[in-house]
mmCIF file of C-alpha atoms in Angstrom:
data_model
loop_
_atom_site.group_PDB
_atom_site.id
_atom_site.type_symbol
_atom_site.label_atom_id
_atom_site.label_comp_id
_atom_site.label_asym_id
_atom_site.label_seq_id
_atom_site.Cartn_x
_atom_site.Cartn_y
_atom_site.Cartn_z
ATOM 1 C CA MET W 6 13.021 10.355 1.446
ATOM 2 C CA LYS W 7 12.365 6.856 2.509
ATOM 3 C CA LEU W 8 12.209 3.757 0.806
ATOM 4 C CA CYS W 9 10.106 0.491 1.164
ATOM 5 C CA PHE W 10 9.608 -2.281 -0.540
ATOM 6 C CA SER W 11 5.629 -4.165 -0.012
ATOM 7 C CA THR W 12 6.200 -8.077 1.357
ATOM 8 C CA LEU W 13 4.250 -9.290 -1.896
ATOM 9 C CA GLY W 14 7.172 -8.842 -3.651
ATOM 10 C CA CYS W 15 8.818 -11.635 -1.981
ATOM 11 C CA PRO W 16 6.420 -14.607 -0.647
ATOM 12 C CA GLU W 17 8.624 -16.832 -0.533
ATOM 13 C CA TRP W 18 12.038 -15.749 1.862
ATOM 14 C CA SER W 19 11.861 -15.549 5.571
ATOM 15 C CA PHE W 20 11.747 -13.078 7.885
ATOM 16 C CA SER W 21 14.767 -12.763 8.616
ATOM 17 C CA ASP W 22 15.069 -12.716 4.714
ATOM 18 C CA ILE W 23 13.356 -9.882 4.519
ATOM 19 C CA ILE W 24 15.135 -7.714 7.497
ATOM 20 C CA SER W 25 17.769 -8.750 5.739
ATOM 21 C CA THR W 26 17.571 -7.951 2.500
ATOM 22 C CA ALA W 27 16.029 -4.411 3.982
ATOM 23 C CA CYS W 28 19.224 -3.374 5.941
ATOM 24 C CA ASP W 29 21.427 -4.927 3.036
ATOM 25 C CA MET W 30 20.400 -2.974 -0.059
ATOM 26 C CA GLY W 31 19.743 0.504 2.443
ATOM 27 C CA TYR W 32 16.317 0.851 2.968
ATOM 28 C CA ASP W 33 14.385 2.876 5.745
ATOM 29 C CA GLY W 34 11.820 0.275 6.442
ATOM 30 C CA ILE W 35 9.454 -2.447 4.805
ATOM 31 C CA GLU W 36 5.633 -2.343 3.865
ATOM 32 C CA ILE W 37 4.004 -6.273 5.205
ATOM 33 C CA ARG W 38 1.379 -8.168 2.660
ATOM 34 C CA GLY W 39 2.362 -11.460 4.212
ATOM 35 C CA VAL W 40 5.687 -13.293 5.374
ATOM 36 C CA GLY W 41 6.497 -17.070 3.292
ATOM 37 C CA ASN W 42 3.508 -18.057 3.409
ATOM 38 C CA VAL W 43 0.934 -16.654 5.710
ATOM 39 C CA ILE W 44 -0.911 -13.666 3.959
ATOM 40 C CA ASP W 45 -2.774 -12.810 7.613
ATOM 41 C CA GLY W 46 -0.616 -10.296 8.844
ATOM 42 C CA THR W 47 -2.409 -10.593 11.812
ATOM 43 C CA ARG W 48 -0.916 -14.447 11.985
ATOM 44 C CA ILE W 49 2.971 -14.090 10.983
ATOM 45 C CA PRO W 50 4.626 -15.246 14.039
ATOM 46 C CA GLN W 51 7.024 -12.613 15.328
ATOM 47 C CA PHE W 52 3.904 -10.330 15.132
ATOM 48 C CA SER W 53 2.370 -12.714 17.614
ATOM 49 C CA PRO W 54 1.675 -10.820 21.413
ATOM 50 C CA GLU W 55 4.888 -12.589 23.079
ATOM 51 C CA ASN W 56 6.754 -12.537 20.450
ATOM 52 C CA ALA W 57 6.404 -8.518 19.158
ATOM 53 C CA PRO W 58 8.505 -7.212 21.800
ATOM 54 C CA LYS W 59 11.195 -9.222 20.412
ATOM 55 C CA THR W 60 10.162 -8.445 16.718
ATOM 56 C CA MET W 61 10.553 -4.728 17.777
ATOM 57 C CA ALA W 62 13.246 -4.659 19.050
ATOM 58 C CA LEU W 63 15.269 -6.393 15.730
ATOM 59 C CA LEU W 64 14.216 -3.921 13.264
ATOM 60 C CA ALA W 65 15.129 -0.485 15.931
ATOM 61 C CA ASP W 66 18.470 -1.706 16.388
ATOM 62 C CA LYS W 67 18.479 -2.328 12.491
ATOM 63 C CA GLY W 68 17.110 1.177 11.733
ATOM 64 C CA LEU W 69 14.319 -0.121 9.976
ATOM 65 C CA THR W 70 10.661 0.395 10.306
ATOM 66 C CA ILE W 71 7.563 -1.035 9.256
ATOM 67 C CA ALA W 72 5.080 1.818 7.376
ATOM 68 C CA CYS W 73 2.283 -0.327 7.107
ATOM 69 C CA LEU W 74 0.275 -3.811 7.991
ATOM 70 C CA THR W 75 -2.231 -4.440 4.304
ATOM 71 C CA SER W 76 -5.096 -6.196 4.563
ATOM 72 C CA ALA W 77 -6.927 -7.634 1.656
ATOM 73 C CA CYS W 78 -9.715 -5.858 3.558
ATOM 74 C CA TYR W 79 -12.774 -4.899 1.534
ATOM 75 C CA MET W 80 -14.731 -2.366 2.605
ATOM 76 C CA ASN W 81 -17.311 -3.512 -0.465
ATOM 77 C CA ASP W 82 -17.097 -6.910 0.533
ATOM 78 C CA SER W 83 -21.183 -7.077 1.836
ATOM 79 C CA ASN W 84 -21.476 -9.906 1.614
ATOM 80 C CA HIS W 85 -19.099 -10.418 3.772
ATOM 81 C CA LEU W 86 -18.914 -7.909 6.050
ATOM 82 C CA ASP W 87 -18.525 -9.157 9.824
ATOM 83 C CA ASP W 88 -15.213 -11.263 8.751
ATOM 84 C CA VAL W 89 -13.766 -8.371 7.018
ATOM 85 C CA LEU W 90 -15.063 -5.586 9.920
ATOM 86 C CA TYR W 91 -13.022 -8.212 11.763
ATOM 87 C CA LEU W 92 -10.599 -9.099 10.875
ATOM 88 C CA ALA W 93 -9.862 -4.665 10.146
ATOM 89 C CA LYS W 94 -9.957 -4.591 13.472
ATOM 90 C CA ALA W 95 -7.821 -7.438 14.325
ATOM 91 C CA TYR W 96 -5.615 -5.121 12.017
ATOM 92 C CA ALA W 97 -5.637 -2.796 13.507
ATOM 93 C CA ASP W 98 -4.437 -4.157 17.551
ATOM 94 C CA THR W 99 -1.653 -6.234 15.287
ATOM 95 C CA ALA W 100 -0.147 -2.542 14.337
ATOM 96 C CA HIS W 101 -0.918 -1.273 17.591
ATOM 97 C CA ASP W 102 1.269 -4.277 20.016
ATOM 98 C CA MET W 103 3.557 -3.916 17.430
ATOM 99 C CA GLY W 104 3.457 -0.051 16.765
ATOM 100 C CA ILE W 105 2.970 -0.042 13.240
ATOM 101 C CA LYS W 106 0.598 3.570 12.532
ATOM 102 C CA ASN W 107 -0.518 2.439 9.375
ATOM 103 C CA ILE W 108 -2.594 -0.421 8.225
ATOM 104 C CA ARG W 109 -4.234 -0.721 4.433
ATOM 105 C CA VAL W 110 -7.790 -1.164 3.684
ATOM 106 C CA LEU W 111 -9.837 -1.622 0.299
ATOM 107 C CA GLY W 112 -12.779 0.172 -1.188
ATOM 108 C CA ASP W 113 -13.521 -1.916 -3.845
ATOM 109 C CA PHE W 114 -12.140 -5.550 -5.086
ATOM 110 C CA GLY W 115 -9.530 -4.960 -7.961
ATOM 111 C CA PRO W 116 -7.126 -2.552 -9.050
ATOM 112 C CA GLU W 117 -8.952 -1.777 -12.768
ATOM 113 C CA GLN W 118 -12.745 0.573 -13.311
ATOM 114 C CA SER W 119 -15.896 -1.480 -11.833
ATOM 115 C CA GLY W 120 -19.387 -0.292 -11.287
ATOM 116 C CA GLU W 121 -20.853 2.878 -9.056
ATOM 117 C CA LEU W 122 -20.290 1.734 -5.268
ATOM 118 C CA ASN W 123 -22.218 3.673 -2.612
ATOM 119 C CA ILE W 124 -19.922 5.586 -1.065
ATOM 120 C CA ALA W 125 -21.587 6.565 1.627
ATOM 121 C CA GLU W 126 -22.296 3.146 2.332
ATOM 122 C CA ILE W 127 -18.223 1.419 2.507
ATOM 123 C CA ALA W 128 -17.726 5.771 3.925
ATOM 124 C CA ALA W 129 -19.445 4.276 6.912
ATOM 125 C CA ARG W 130 -17.261 0.645 7.248
ATOM 126 C CA VAL W 131 -14.299 2.752 7.082
ATOM 127 C CA LYS W 132 -15.198 4.824 9.347
ATOM 128 C CA GLU W 133 -16.608 2.827 12.225
ATOM 129 C CA VAL W 134 -12.799 0.557 11.890
ATOM 130 C CA ALA W 135 -11.706 4.496 12.094
ATOM 131 C CA GLN W 136 -12.938 4.841 15.555
ATOM 132 C CA TYR W 137 -11.652 1.510 16.908
ATOM 133 C CA ALA W 138 -7.760 2.244 15.471
ATOM 134 C CA LYS W 139 -7.710 5.948 16.401
ATOM 135 C CA PRO W 140 -7.359 5.423 20.997
ATOM 136 C CA LEU W 141 -4.841 2.533 20.023
ATOM 137 C CA GLY W 142 -2.640 5.271 17.786
ATOM 138 C CA VAL W 143 -3.318 3.381 14.735
ATOM 139 C CA ASN W 144 -4.064 5.081 11.466
ATOM 140 C CA VAL W 145 -6.393 3.251 8.444
ATOM 141 C CA LEU W 146 -5.191 4.521 4.638
ATOM 142 C CA VAL W 147 -7.412 3.416 2.081
ATOM 143 C CA GLU W 148 -6.284 2.579 -1.921
ATOM 144 C CA THR W 149 -6.458 4.057 -4.207
ATOM 145 C CA ASN W 150 -7.834 0.892 -6.365
ATOM 146 C CA GLY W 151 -10.855 0.654 -8.208
ATOM 147 C CA PHE W 152 -14.030 3.085 -7.930
ATOM 148 C CA PHE W 153 -11.865 4.603 -5.358
ATOM 149 C CA ALA W 154 -8.068 5.539 -7.814
ATOM 150 C CA ASP W 155 -10.771 8.126 -9.258
ATOM 151 C CA SER W 156 -9.568 10.550 -6.897
ATOM 152 C CA ARG W 157 -12.589 12.624 -6.636
ATOM 153 C CA ASN W 158 -14.325 9.469 -5.396
ATOM 154 C CA MET W 159 -11.974 9.156 -3.278
ATOM 155 C CA VAL W 160 -12.068 12.637 -1.333
ATOM 156 C CA LYS W 161 -16.028 11.774 -1.174
ATOM 157 C CA LEU W 162 -15.386 9.007 1.108
ATOM 158 C CA VAL W 163 -12.607 10.356 3.327
ATOM 159 C CA ASN W 164 -15.093 13.602 3.549
ATOM 160 C CA CYS W 165 -17.992 11.438 4.465
ATOM 161 C CA ALA W 166 -16.377 9.054 6.834
ATOM 162 C CA ASP W 167 -14.597 12.246 8.942
ATOM 163 C CA GLU W 168 -12.491 11.018 11.303
ATOM 164 C CA GLU W 169 -8.318 12.984 11.318
ATOM 165 C CA ASN W 170 -7.283 8.877 11.784
ATOM 166 C CA ILE W 171 -7.666 8.262 7.310
ATOM 167 C CA GLY W 172 -5.344 8.654 4.784
ATOM 168 C CA VAL W 173 -5.568 7.871 1.149
ATOM 169 C CA LEU W 174 -2.125 4.786 0.183
ATOM 170 C CA TRP W 175 -1.276 6.812 -3.000
ATOM 171 C CA ASP W 176 -0.746 4.031 -5.419
ATOM 172 C CA ILE W 177 0.595 5.906 -8.402
ATOM 173 C CA HIS W 178 0.156 3.328 -10.804
ATOM 174 C CA HIS W 179 -3.941 2.642 -10.948
ATOM 175 C CA PRO W 180 -5.313 6.001 -11.140
ATOM 176 C CA TYR W 181 -2.819 6.192 -14.196
ATOM 177 C CA ARG W 182 -4.291 3.539 -16.198
ATOM 178 C CA TYR W 183 -7.700 3.615 -14.924
ATOM 179 C CA PHE W 184 -8.400 7.174 -14.864
ATOM 180 C CA ASP W 185 -5.975 8.712 -17.904
ATOM 181 C CA GLU W 186 -5.768 11.237 -14.197
ATOM 182 C CA THR W 187 -1.698 13.340 -15.099
ATOM 183 C CA PRO W 188 0.631 13.335 -10.497
ATOM 184 C CA GLU W 189 -0.755 16.878 -11.289
ATOM 185 C CA TYR W 190 -4.446 15.924 -10.725
ATOM 186 C CA THR W 191 -3.954 13.418 -8.499
ATOM 187 C CA VAL W 192 -1.903 15.348 -6.307
ATOM 188 C CA ASP W 193 -3.825 18.780 -6.258
ATOM 189 C CA THR W 194 -6.833 16.860 -5.577
ATOM 190 C CA ILE W 195 -6.110 14.546 -2.857
ATOM 191 C CA GLY W 196 -1.985 15.231 -1.660
ATOM 192 C CA ASP W 197 -3.242 16.528 2.151
ATOM 193 C CA LEU W 198 -4.675 13.085 2.290
ATOM 194 C CA ILE W 199 -1.283 10.645 1.012
ATOM 195 C CA ARG W 200 -0.339 8.872 3.942
ATOM 196 C CA HIS W 201 1.558 6.337 2.296
ATOM 197 C CA VAL W 202 2.195 5.692 -1.533
ATOM 198 C CA HIS W 203 3.066 2.843 -3.157
ATOM 199 C CA ILE W 204 5.442 2.326 -6.524
ATOM 200 C CA LYS W 205 4.884 0.752 -9.401
ATOM 201 C CA ASP W 206 5.936 0.806 -13.771
ATOM 202 C CA SER W 207 3.915 -0.253 -16.889
ATOM 203 C CA VAL W 208 3.645 -0.974 -20.093
ATOM 204 C CA TYR W 209 1.391 -1.515 -22.629
ATOM 205 C CA ASP W 210 2.228 -4.656 -24.836
ATOM 206 C CA ASN W 211 0.345 -6.108 -27.938
ATOM 207 C CA ASN W 212 -2.823 -4.066 -25.691
ATOM 208 C CA LYS W 213 -2.594 -5.582 -22.639
ATOM 209 C CA LEU W 214 -0.707 -4.120 -19.505
ATOM 210 C CA LYS W 215 2.349 -5.521 -18.322
ATOM 211 C CA TYR W 216 4.196 -4.513 -15.360
ATOM 212 C CA THR W 217 7.839 -3.897 -15.592
ATOM 213 C CA MET W 218 10.357 -3.495 -13.232
ATOM 214 C CA VAL W 219 10.533 0.758 -12.054
ATOM 215 C CA GLY W 220 11.702 3.147 -14.500
ATOM 216 C CA TYR W 221 11.126 -0.083 -17.201
ATOM 217 C CA GLY W 222 8.126 1.681 -18.124
ATOM 218 C CA ASP W 223 5.951 4.475 -18.767
ATOM 219 C CA LEU W 224 4.600 5.786 -15.900
ATOM 220 C CA PRO W 225 5.276 9.268 -14.978
ATOM 221 C CA VAL W 226 7.369 8.066 -11.338
ATOM 222 C CA ARG W 227 8.979 11.198 -11.699
ATOM 223 C CA GLU W 228 6.557 14.100 -11.675
ATOM 224 C CA CYS W 229 4.531 11.753 -8.760
ATOM 225 C CA ILE W 230 7.537 11.965 -6.732
ATOM 226 C CA GLU W 231 7.791 16.327 -7.753
ATOM 227 C CA ARG W 232 4.672 16.348 -7.695
ATOM 228 C CA LEU W 233 4.799 14.683 -3.548
ATOM 229 C CA ASN W 234 7.982 16.865 -2.436
ATOM 230 C CA ALA W 235 6.291 19.900 -3.422
ATOM 231 C CA ILE W 236 3.744 19.301 -0.858
ATOM 232 C CA GLY W 237 5.255 17.982 2.309
ATOM 233 C CA TYR W 238 5.300 14.150 1.828
ATOM 234 C CA ASP W 239 7.175 13.328 3.945
ATOM 235 C CA GLY W 240 5.568 9.536 3.841
ATOM 236 C CA PHE W 241 7.292 6.057 2.574
ATOM 237 C CA TYR W 242 7.675 5.220 -0.934
ATOM 238 C CA SER W 243 7.039 1.414 -1.769
ATOM 239 C CA LEU W 244 7.916 -0.887 -4.547
ATOM 240 C CA GLU W 245 4.561 -2.826 -4.168
ATOM 241 C CA TRP W 246 5.689 -5.790 -6.559
ATOM 242 C CA LEU W 247 3.276 -8.151 -7.274
ATOM 243 C CA LYS W 248 5.198 -11.498 -7.307
ATOM 244 C CA ARG W 249 3.150 -13.182 -5.415
ATOM 245 C CA TRP W 250 0.927 -13.650 -7.622
ATOM 246 C CA ASP W 251 2.654 -13.339 -10.673
ATOM 247 C CA LEU W 252 6.196 -15.530 -10.368
ATOM 248 C CA SER W 253 7.377 -15.487 -13.708
ATOM 249 C CA LEU W 254 8.494 -11.178 -12.610
ATOM 250 C CA GLU W 255 11.976 -10.711 -11.798
ATOM 251 C CA GLU W 256 12.823 -12.513 -8.610
ATOM 252 C CA PRO W 257 12.577 -9.795 -5.622
ATOM 253 C CA GLY W 258 16.415 -9.285 -5.286
ATOM 254 C CA ILE W 259 16.224 -8.031 -8.584
ATOM 255 C CA ALA W 260 13.650 -5.578 -8.280
ATOM 256 C CA PHE W 261 14.039 -4.494 -4.705
ATOM 257 C CA ALA W 262 17.556 -3.512 -5.489
ATOM 258 C CA GLY W 263 16.897 -1.938 -9.220
ATOM 259 C CA TYR W 264 14.121 -0.027 -7.593
ATOM 260 C CA ALA W 265 16.608 1.464 -4.416
ATOM 261 C CA GLY W 266 18.824 2.178 -7.125
ATOM 262 C CA TYR W 267 16.329 4.316 -9.709
ATOM 263 C CA MET W 268 14.535 6.151 -6.634
ATOM 264 C CA LYS W 269 18.219 6.958 -5.218
ATOM 265 C CA SER W 270 19.176 8.323 -8.844
ATOM 266 C CA LEU W 271 16.107 10.897 -8.738
ATOM 267 C CA VAL W 272 17.753 13.064 -5.999
ATOM 268 C CA LYS W 273 21.732 13.459 -6.497
#
């Protein structure tokens, strides 16, 4: 089982802090969603053309992989489409320069159910990015988010886009919470498309959703992993701790250590 954490969970840490913690806690990699005050992954100083070789050498020396370069490129944003496509392709360029295999894009704005979206229109935009990224050796992963947390919609999107370097980032939280999908149903529907996994946990407290440390909520985390193991999934399990957006959550050192301990306990 390969473990990583998203840097969304440690918004005040330096790149050095991130690397050191990943090594000290026995992680296999990291997922980049900003470093410090720089949220745009294409503008992280350590990933610039002049610094990329040194950063890649450091990661290799530490035995760490950057599992995904995670963007906020919303493929449904028709009002800023040129900017969205430009940035998504820039993410592909940076991923190539850094030897990162995956970038994330989004098909909808929020995690919850939304209104109907035009699947064919969004698929065409994802396809354009994927065609740009393919010769760079980069995969374009669409997250199970909003309208596309419904696995049926995700299958339609991927089939319509029809590029071999398009895959799915399965955030286990959203299909379960917002579409009542069981892990069995989700994996049966999109399992062969899954290239990266976000792990979260939560509970409803007085009808309000509350994120918890993994293992302290009631999401079927263990079953999700068992279902993925059954189909031979060999990608990363990434903790997406939403500290950047909610400073009331536990500090990253606590959350990251707890996650590593919980996940490793599942394979004993």
